[in-house]
mmCIF file of C-alpha atoms and ligand atoms in Angstrom:
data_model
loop_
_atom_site.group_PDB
_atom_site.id
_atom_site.type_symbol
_atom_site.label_atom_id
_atom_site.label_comp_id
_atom_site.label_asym_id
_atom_site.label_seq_id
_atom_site.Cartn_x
_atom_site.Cartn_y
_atom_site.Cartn_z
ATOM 1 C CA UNK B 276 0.000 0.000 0.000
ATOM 2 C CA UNK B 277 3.013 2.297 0.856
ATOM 3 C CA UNK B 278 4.614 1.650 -2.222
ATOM 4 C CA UNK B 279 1.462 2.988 -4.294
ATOM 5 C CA UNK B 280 0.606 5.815 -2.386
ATOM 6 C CA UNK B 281 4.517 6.636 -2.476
ATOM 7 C CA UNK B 282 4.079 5.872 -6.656
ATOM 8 C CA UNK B 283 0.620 7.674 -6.804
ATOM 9 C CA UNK B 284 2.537 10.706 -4.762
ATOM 10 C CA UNK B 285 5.339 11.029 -7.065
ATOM 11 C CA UNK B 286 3.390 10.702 -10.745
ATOM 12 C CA UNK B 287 1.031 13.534 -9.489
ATOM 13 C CA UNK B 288 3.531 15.819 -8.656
ATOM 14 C CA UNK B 289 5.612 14.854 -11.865
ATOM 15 C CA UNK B 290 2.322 15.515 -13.807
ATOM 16 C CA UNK B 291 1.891 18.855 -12.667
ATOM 17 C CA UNK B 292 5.874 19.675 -13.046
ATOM 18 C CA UNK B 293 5.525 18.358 -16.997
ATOM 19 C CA UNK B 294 2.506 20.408 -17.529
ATOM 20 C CA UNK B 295 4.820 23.510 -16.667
ATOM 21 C CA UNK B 296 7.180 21.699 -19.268
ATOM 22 C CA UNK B 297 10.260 23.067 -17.272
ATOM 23 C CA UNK B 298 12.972 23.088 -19.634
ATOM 24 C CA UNK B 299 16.532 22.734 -17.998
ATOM 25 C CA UNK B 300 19.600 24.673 -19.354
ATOM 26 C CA UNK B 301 23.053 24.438 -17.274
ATOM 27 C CA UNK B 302 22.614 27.711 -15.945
ATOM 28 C CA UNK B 303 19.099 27.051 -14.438
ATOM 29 C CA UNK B 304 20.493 23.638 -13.176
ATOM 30 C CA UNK B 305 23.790 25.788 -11.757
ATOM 31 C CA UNK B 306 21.438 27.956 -10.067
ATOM 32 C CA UNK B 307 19.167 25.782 -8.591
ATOM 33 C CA UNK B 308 21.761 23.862 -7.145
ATOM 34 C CA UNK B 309 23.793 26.743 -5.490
ATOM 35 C CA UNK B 310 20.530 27.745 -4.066
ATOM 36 C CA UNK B 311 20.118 24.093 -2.474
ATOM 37 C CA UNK B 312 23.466 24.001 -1.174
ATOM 38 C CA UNK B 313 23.036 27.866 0.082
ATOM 39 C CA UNK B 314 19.907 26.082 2.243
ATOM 40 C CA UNK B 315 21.678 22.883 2.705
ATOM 41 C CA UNK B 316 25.774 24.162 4.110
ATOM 42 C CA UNK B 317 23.730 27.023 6.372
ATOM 43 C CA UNK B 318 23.490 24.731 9.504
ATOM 44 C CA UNK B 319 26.678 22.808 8.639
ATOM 45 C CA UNK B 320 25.056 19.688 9.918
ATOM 46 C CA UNK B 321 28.370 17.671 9.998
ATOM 47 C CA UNK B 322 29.756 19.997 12.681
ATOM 48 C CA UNK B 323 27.182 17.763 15.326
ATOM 49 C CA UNK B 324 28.829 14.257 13.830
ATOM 50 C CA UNK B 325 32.183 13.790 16.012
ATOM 51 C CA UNK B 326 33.418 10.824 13.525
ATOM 52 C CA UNK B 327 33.151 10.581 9.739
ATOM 53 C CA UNK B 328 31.829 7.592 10.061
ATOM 54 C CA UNK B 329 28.608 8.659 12.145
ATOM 55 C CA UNK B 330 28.619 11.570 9.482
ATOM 56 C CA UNK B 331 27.100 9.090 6.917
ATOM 57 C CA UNK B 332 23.835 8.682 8.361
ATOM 58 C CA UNK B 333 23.335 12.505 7.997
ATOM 59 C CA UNK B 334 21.271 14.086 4.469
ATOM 60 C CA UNK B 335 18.926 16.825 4.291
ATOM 61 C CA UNK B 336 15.784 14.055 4.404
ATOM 62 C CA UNK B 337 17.283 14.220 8.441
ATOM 63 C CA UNK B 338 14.816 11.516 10.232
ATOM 64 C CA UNK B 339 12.015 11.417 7.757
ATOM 65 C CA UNK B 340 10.904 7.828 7.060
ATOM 66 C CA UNK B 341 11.963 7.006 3.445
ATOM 67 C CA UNK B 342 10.139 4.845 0.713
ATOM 68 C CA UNK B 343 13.308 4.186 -0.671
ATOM 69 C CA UNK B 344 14.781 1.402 -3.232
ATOM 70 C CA UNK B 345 17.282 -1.227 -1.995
ATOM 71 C CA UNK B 346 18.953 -3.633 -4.085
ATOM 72 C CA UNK B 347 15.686 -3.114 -6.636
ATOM 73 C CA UNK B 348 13.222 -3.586 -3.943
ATOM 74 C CA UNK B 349 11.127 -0.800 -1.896
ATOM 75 C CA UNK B 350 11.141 -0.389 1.610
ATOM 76 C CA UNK B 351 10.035 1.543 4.611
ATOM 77 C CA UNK B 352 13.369 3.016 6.317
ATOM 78 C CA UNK B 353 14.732 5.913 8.370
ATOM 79 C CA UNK B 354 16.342 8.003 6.744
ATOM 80 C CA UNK B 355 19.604 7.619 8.502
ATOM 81 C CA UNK B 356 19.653 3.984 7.689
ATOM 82 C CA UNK B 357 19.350 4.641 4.262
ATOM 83 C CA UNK B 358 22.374 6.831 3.734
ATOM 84 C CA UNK B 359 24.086 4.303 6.189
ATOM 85 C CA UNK B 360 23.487 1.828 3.683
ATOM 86 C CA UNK B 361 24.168 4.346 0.965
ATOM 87 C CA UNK B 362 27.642 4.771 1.746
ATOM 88 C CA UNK B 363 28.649 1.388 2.236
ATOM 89 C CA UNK B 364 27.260 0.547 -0.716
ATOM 90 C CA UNK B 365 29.757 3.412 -2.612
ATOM 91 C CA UNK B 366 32.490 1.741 -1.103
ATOM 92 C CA UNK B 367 31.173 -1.545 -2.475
ATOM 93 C CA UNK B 368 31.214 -0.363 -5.716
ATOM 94 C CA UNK B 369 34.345 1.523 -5.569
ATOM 95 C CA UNK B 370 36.632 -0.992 -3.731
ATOM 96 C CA UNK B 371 35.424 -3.999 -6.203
ATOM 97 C CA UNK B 372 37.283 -1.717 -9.194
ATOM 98 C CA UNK B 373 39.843 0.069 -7.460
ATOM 99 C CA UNK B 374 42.774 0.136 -5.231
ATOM 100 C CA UNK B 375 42.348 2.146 -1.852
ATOM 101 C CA UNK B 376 45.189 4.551 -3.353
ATOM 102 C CA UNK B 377 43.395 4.990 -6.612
ATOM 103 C CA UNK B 378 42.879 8.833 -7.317
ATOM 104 C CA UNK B 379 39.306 9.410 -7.194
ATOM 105 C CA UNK B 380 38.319 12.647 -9.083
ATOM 106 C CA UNK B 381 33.763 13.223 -8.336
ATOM 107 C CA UNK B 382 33.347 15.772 -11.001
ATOM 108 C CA UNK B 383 29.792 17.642 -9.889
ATOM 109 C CA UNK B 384 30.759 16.306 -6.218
ATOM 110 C CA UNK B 385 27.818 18.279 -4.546
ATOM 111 C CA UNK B 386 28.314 18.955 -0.651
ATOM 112 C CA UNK B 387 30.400 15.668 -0.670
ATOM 113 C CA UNK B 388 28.759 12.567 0.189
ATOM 114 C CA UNK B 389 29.967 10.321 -2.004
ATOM 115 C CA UNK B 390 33.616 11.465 -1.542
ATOM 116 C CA UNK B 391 33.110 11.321 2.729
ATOM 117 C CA UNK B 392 31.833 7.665 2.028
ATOM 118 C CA UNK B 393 35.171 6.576 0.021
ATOM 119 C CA UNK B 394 37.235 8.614 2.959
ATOM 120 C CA UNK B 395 35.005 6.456 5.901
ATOM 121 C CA UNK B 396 36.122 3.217 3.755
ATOM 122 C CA UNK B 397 39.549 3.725 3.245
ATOM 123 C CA UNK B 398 40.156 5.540 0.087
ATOM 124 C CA UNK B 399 42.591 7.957 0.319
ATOM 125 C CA UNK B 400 43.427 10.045 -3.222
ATOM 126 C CA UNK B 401 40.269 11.681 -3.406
ATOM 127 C CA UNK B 402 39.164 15.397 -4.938
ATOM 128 C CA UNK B 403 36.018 17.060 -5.815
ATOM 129 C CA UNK B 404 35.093 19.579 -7.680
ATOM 130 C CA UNK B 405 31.646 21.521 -8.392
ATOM 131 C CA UNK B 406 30.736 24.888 -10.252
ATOM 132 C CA UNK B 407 28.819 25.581 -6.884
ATOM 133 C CA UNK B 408 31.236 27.666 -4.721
ATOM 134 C CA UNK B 409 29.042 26.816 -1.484
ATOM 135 C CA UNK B 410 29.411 22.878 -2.306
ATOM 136 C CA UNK B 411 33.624 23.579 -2.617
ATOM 137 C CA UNK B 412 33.706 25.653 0.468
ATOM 138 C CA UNK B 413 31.398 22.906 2.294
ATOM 139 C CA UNK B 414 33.543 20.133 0.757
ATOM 140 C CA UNK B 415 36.610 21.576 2.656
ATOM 141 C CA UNK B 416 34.870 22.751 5.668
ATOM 142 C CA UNK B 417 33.719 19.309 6.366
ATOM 143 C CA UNK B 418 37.421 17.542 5.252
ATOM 144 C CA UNK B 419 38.760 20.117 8.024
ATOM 145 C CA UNK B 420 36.264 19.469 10.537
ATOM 146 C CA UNK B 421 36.868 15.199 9.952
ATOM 147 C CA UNK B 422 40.588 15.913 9.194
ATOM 148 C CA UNK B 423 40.526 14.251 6.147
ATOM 149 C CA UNK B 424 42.351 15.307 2.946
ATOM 150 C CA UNK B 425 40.165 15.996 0.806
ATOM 151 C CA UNK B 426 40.871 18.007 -1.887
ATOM 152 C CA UNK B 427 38.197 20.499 -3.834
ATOM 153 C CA UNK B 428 38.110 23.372 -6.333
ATOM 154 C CA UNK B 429 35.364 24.963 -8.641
ATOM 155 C CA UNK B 430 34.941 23.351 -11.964
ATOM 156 C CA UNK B 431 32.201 23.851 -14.830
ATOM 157 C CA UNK B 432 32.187 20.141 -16.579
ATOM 158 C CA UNK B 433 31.523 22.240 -19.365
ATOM 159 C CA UNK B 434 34.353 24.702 -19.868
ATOM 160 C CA UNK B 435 36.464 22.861 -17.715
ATOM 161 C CA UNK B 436 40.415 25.229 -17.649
ATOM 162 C CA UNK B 437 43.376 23.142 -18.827
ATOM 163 C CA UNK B 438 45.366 23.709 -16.463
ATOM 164 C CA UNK B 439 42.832 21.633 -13.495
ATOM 165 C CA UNK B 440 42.199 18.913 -16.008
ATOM 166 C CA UNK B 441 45.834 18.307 -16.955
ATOM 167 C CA UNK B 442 45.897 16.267 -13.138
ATOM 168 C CA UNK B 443 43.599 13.801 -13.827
ATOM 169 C CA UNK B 444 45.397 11.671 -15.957
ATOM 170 C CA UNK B 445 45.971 8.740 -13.883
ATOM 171 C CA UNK B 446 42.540 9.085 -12.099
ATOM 172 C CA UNK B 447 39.090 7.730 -12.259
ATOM 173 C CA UNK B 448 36.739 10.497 -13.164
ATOM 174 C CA UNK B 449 33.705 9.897 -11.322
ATOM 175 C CA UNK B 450 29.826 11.767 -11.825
ATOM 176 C CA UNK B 451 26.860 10.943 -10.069
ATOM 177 C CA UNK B 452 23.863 12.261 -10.770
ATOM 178 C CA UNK B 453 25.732 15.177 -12.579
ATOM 179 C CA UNK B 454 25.299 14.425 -16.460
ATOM 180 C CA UNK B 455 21.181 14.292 -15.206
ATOM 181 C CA UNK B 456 21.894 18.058 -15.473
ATOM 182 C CA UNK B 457 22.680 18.184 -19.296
ATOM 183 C CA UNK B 458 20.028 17.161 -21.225
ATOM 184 C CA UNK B 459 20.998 19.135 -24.023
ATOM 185 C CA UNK B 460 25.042 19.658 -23.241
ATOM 186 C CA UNK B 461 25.729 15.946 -22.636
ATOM 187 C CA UNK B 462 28.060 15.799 -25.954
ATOM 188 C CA UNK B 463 29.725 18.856 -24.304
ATOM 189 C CA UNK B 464 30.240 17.335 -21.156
ATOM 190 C CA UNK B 465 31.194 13.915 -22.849
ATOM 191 C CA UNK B 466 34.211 15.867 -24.821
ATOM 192 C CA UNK B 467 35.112 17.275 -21.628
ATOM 193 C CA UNK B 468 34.931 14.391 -20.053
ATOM 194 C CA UNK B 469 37.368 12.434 -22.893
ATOM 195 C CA UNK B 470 39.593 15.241 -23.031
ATOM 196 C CA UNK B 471 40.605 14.919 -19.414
ATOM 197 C CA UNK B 472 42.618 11.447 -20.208
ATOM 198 C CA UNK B 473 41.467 9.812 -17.105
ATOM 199 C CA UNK B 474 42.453 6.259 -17.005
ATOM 200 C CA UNK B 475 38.800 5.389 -16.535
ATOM 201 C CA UNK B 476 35.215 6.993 -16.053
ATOM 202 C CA UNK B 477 32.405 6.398 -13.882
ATOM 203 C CA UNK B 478 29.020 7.464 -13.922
ATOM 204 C CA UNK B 479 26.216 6.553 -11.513
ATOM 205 C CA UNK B 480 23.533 8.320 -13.586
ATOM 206 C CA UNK B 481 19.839 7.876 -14.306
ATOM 207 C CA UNK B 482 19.880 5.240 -17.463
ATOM 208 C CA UNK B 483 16.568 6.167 -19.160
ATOM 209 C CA UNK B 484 17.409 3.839 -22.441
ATOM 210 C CA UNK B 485 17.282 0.850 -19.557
ATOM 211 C CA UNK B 486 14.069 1.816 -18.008
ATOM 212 C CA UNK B 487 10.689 -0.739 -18.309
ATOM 213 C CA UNK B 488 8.136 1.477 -17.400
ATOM 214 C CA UNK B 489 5.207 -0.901 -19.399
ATOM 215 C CA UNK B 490 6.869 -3.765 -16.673
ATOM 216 C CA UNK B 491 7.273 -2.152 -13.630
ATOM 217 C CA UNK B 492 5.402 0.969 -12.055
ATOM 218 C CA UNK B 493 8.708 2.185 -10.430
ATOM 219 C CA UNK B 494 10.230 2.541 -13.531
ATOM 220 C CA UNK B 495 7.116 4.281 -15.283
ATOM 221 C CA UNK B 496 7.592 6.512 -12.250
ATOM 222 C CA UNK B 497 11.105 7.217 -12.793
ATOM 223 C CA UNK B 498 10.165 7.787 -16.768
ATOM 224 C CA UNK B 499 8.465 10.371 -16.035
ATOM 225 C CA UNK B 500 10.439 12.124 -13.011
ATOM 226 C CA UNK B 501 12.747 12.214 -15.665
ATOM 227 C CA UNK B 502 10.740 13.623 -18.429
ATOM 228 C CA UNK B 503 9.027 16.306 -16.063
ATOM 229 C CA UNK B 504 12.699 17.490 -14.503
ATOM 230 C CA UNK B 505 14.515 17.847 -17.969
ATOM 231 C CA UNK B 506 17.147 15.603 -17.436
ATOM 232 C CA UNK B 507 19.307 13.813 -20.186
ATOM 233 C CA UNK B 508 17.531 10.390 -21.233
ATOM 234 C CA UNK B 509 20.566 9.889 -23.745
ATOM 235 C CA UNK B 510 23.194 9.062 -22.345
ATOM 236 C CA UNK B 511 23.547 5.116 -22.821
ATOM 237 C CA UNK B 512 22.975 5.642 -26.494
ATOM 238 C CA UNK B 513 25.263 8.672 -26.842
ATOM 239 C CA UNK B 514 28.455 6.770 -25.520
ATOM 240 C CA UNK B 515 27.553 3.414 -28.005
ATOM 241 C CA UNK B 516 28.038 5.820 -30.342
ATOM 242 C CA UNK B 517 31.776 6.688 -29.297
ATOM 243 C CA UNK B 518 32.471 3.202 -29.018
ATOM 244 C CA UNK B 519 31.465 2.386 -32.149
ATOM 245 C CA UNK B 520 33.510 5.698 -33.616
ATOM 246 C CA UNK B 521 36.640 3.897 -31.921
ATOM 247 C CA UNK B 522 36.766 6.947 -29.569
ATOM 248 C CA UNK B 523 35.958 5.056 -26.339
ATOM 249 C CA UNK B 524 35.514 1.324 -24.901
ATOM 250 C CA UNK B 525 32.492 1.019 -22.228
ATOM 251 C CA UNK B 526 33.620 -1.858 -19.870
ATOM 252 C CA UNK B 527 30.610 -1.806 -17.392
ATOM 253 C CA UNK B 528 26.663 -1.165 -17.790
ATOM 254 C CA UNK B 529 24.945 -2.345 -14.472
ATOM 255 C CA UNK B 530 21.805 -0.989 -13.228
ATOM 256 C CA UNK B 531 22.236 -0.302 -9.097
ATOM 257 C CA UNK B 532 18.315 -0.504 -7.795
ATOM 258 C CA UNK B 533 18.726 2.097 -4.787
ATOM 259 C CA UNK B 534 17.279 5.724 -4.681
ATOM 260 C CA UNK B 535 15.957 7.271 -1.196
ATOM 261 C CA UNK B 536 12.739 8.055 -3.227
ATOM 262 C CA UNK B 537 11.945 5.477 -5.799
ATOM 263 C CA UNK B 538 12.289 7.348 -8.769
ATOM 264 C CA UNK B 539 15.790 8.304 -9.371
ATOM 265 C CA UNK B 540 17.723 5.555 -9.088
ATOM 266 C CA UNK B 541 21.173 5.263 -11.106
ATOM 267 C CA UNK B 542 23.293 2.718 -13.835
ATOM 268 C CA UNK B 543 26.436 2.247 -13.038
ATOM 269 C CA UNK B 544 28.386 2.906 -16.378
ATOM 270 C CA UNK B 545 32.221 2.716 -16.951
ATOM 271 C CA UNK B 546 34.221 3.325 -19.946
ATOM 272 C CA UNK B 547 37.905 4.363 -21.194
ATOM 273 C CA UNK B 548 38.686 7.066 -23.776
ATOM 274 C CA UNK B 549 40.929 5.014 -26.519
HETATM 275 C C1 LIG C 885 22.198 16.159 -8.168
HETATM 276 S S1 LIG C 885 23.578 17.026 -7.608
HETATM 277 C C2 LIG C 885 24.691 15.704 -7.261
HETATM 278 C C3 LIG C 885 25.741 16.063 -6.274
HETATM 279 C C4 LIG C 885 26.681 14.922 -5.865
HETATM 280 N N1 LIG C 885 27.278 14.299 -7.010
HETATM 281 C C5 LIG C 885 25.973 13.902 -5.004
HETATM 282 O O1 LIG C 885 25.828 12.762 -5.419
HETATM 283 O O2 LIG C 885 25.581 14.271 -3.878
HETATM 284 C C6 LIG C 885 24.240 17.713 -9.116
HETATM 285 C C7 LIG C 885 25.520 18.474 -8.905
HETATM 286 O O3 LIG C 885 26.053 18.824 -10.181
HETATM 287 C C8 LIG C 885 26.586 20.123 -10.091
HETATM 288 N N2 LIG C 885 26.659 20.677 -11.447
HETATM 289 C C9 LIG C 885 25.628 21.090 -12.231
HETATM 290 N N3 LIG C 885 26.108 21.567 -13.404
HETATM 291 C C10 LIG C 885 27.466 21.438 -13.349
HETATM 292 C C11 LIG C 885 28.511 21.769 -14.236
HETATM 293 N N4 LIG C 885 28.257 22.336 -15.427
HETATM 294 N N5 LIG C 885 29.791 21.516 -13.878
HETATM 295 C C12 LIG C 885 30.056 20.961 -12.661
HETATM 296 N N6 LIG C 885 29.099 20.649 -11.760
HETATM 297 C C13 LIG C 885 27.821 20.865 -12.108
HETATM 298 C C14 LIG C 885 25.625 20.848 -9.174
HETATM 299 O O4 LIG C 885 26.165 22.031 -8.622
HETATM 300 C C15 LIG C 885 25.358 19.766 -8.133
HETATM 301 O O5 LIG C 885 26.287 19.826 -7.103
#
């Protein structure tokens, strides 16, 4: 019953959203995110976790009861749990591919969760970089307040300077939930993205090519959260067309099944520039 009121909830609030047909351009998408983080970094809610590891249950949902997706399945949990779960899973994914030491580059890194995850399990190279300046400055508040280094600097994806880029040559480039932004820039970001020379890239994004929404009601959700928000349904598609160009090889396409609300839940998609 949960599951369809949570289903019911979303798809009416999509439909009105679509019928405003919102269209999303980077700098609406910039904006709207410095305004979250402006609302999100005000009570620096990290300062009240004494260990990075206790600073992983913490997200702006703050004790709210989730209908969230696990391993593909819905369930009733606290929030807290959730982004318990959340990071460990990260470091899942991240420690199956990589070496502790790897350099770990989030590209759209946000206030920092993802990177505080990899730091609570061990991974030690790590830098992020956002063209929020409220997500940098709360990126290195937090890595001084947990006295972790943690590198992070301002960075458009999309007119990324030379100079930055010309470091991550030996890294992993990761983006999560980023390239969502771009619907119409993606094959600006994706240049970007292959001119850095990173010896790999990952994405956790939204896969809309990989969505069943005629099978499953959480993915005819997610369909349209997508559609109604603007973000990128092409991204699948637009890197099989670089690897069949020669330009790139994708090594990994895995849907991950988790999302603290149902309907945004990412692929996991790797690849190397050739
Ligand atoms: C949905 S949030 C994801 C944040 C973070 N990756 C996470 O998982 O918590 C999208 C992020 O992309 C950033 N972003 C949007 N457009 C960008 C761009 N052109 N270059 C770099 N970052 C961008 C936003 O500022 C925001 O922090």
């Amino acid at each position: 019953l949960r599951l369809y009121a949570a289903c019911g909830k979303h798809a009416a609030r999509d439909l009105k959203k679509l019928a405003k047909s919102h269209r999303r351009t980077p700098d609406a998408s910039r904006r709207e995110y410095e305004q979250r983080w402006q609302r999100q970094a005000r009570d620096r809610r990290w300062m009240a976790a004494p260990t990075l590891a206790e600073a992983q249950a913490l997200s702006s949902y703050g004790d709210e009861t989730l209908t969230a997706l696990i391993d593909f399945r819905p369930y009733a949990i606290g929030a807290r749990d959730f982004f318990r779960w959340r990071s460990r899973k990260i470091v899942a994914i991240f420690s199956a591919l990589f070496e502790r030491s790897k350099p770990i580059v989030e590209i759209g890194c946000g206030l920092g969760k993802n990177l505080f995850a990899l730091a609570s399990g061990g991974f030690s190279n790590l830098s992020g970089f956002d063209v929020s300046p409220t997500a940098v400055a709360a990126v290195r508040d937090q890595a001084q307040h947990f006295g972790v280094a943690i590198e992070a600097a301002r960075l458009d994806v999309l007119a990324p300077d030379s100079e930055t880029v010309a470091g991550f040559s030996d890294a992993v480039i990761f983006t999560n939930h980023v390239l969502e932004q771009l619907p119409r820039d993606l094959e600006a970001a994706l240049d970007a993205l292959c001119a850095c020379d990173a010896s790999e890239v990952v994405h956790l994004e939204p896969c809309f090519e990989l969505l069943r929404p005629t099978r499953s009601m959480i993915d005819a959700v997610t369909a349209l959260h997508t559609v109604a928000c603007d973000y990128q349904r092409t991204l699948l598609s637009a890197l099989k067309r670089r690897e069949r160009r020669g330009a790139i090889r994708l090594l990994d396409v895995r849907p991950l099944g988790y999302s603290p609300r149902l309907i945004n839940a990412p692929t996991l998609i790797r690849w190397r520039k050739l």
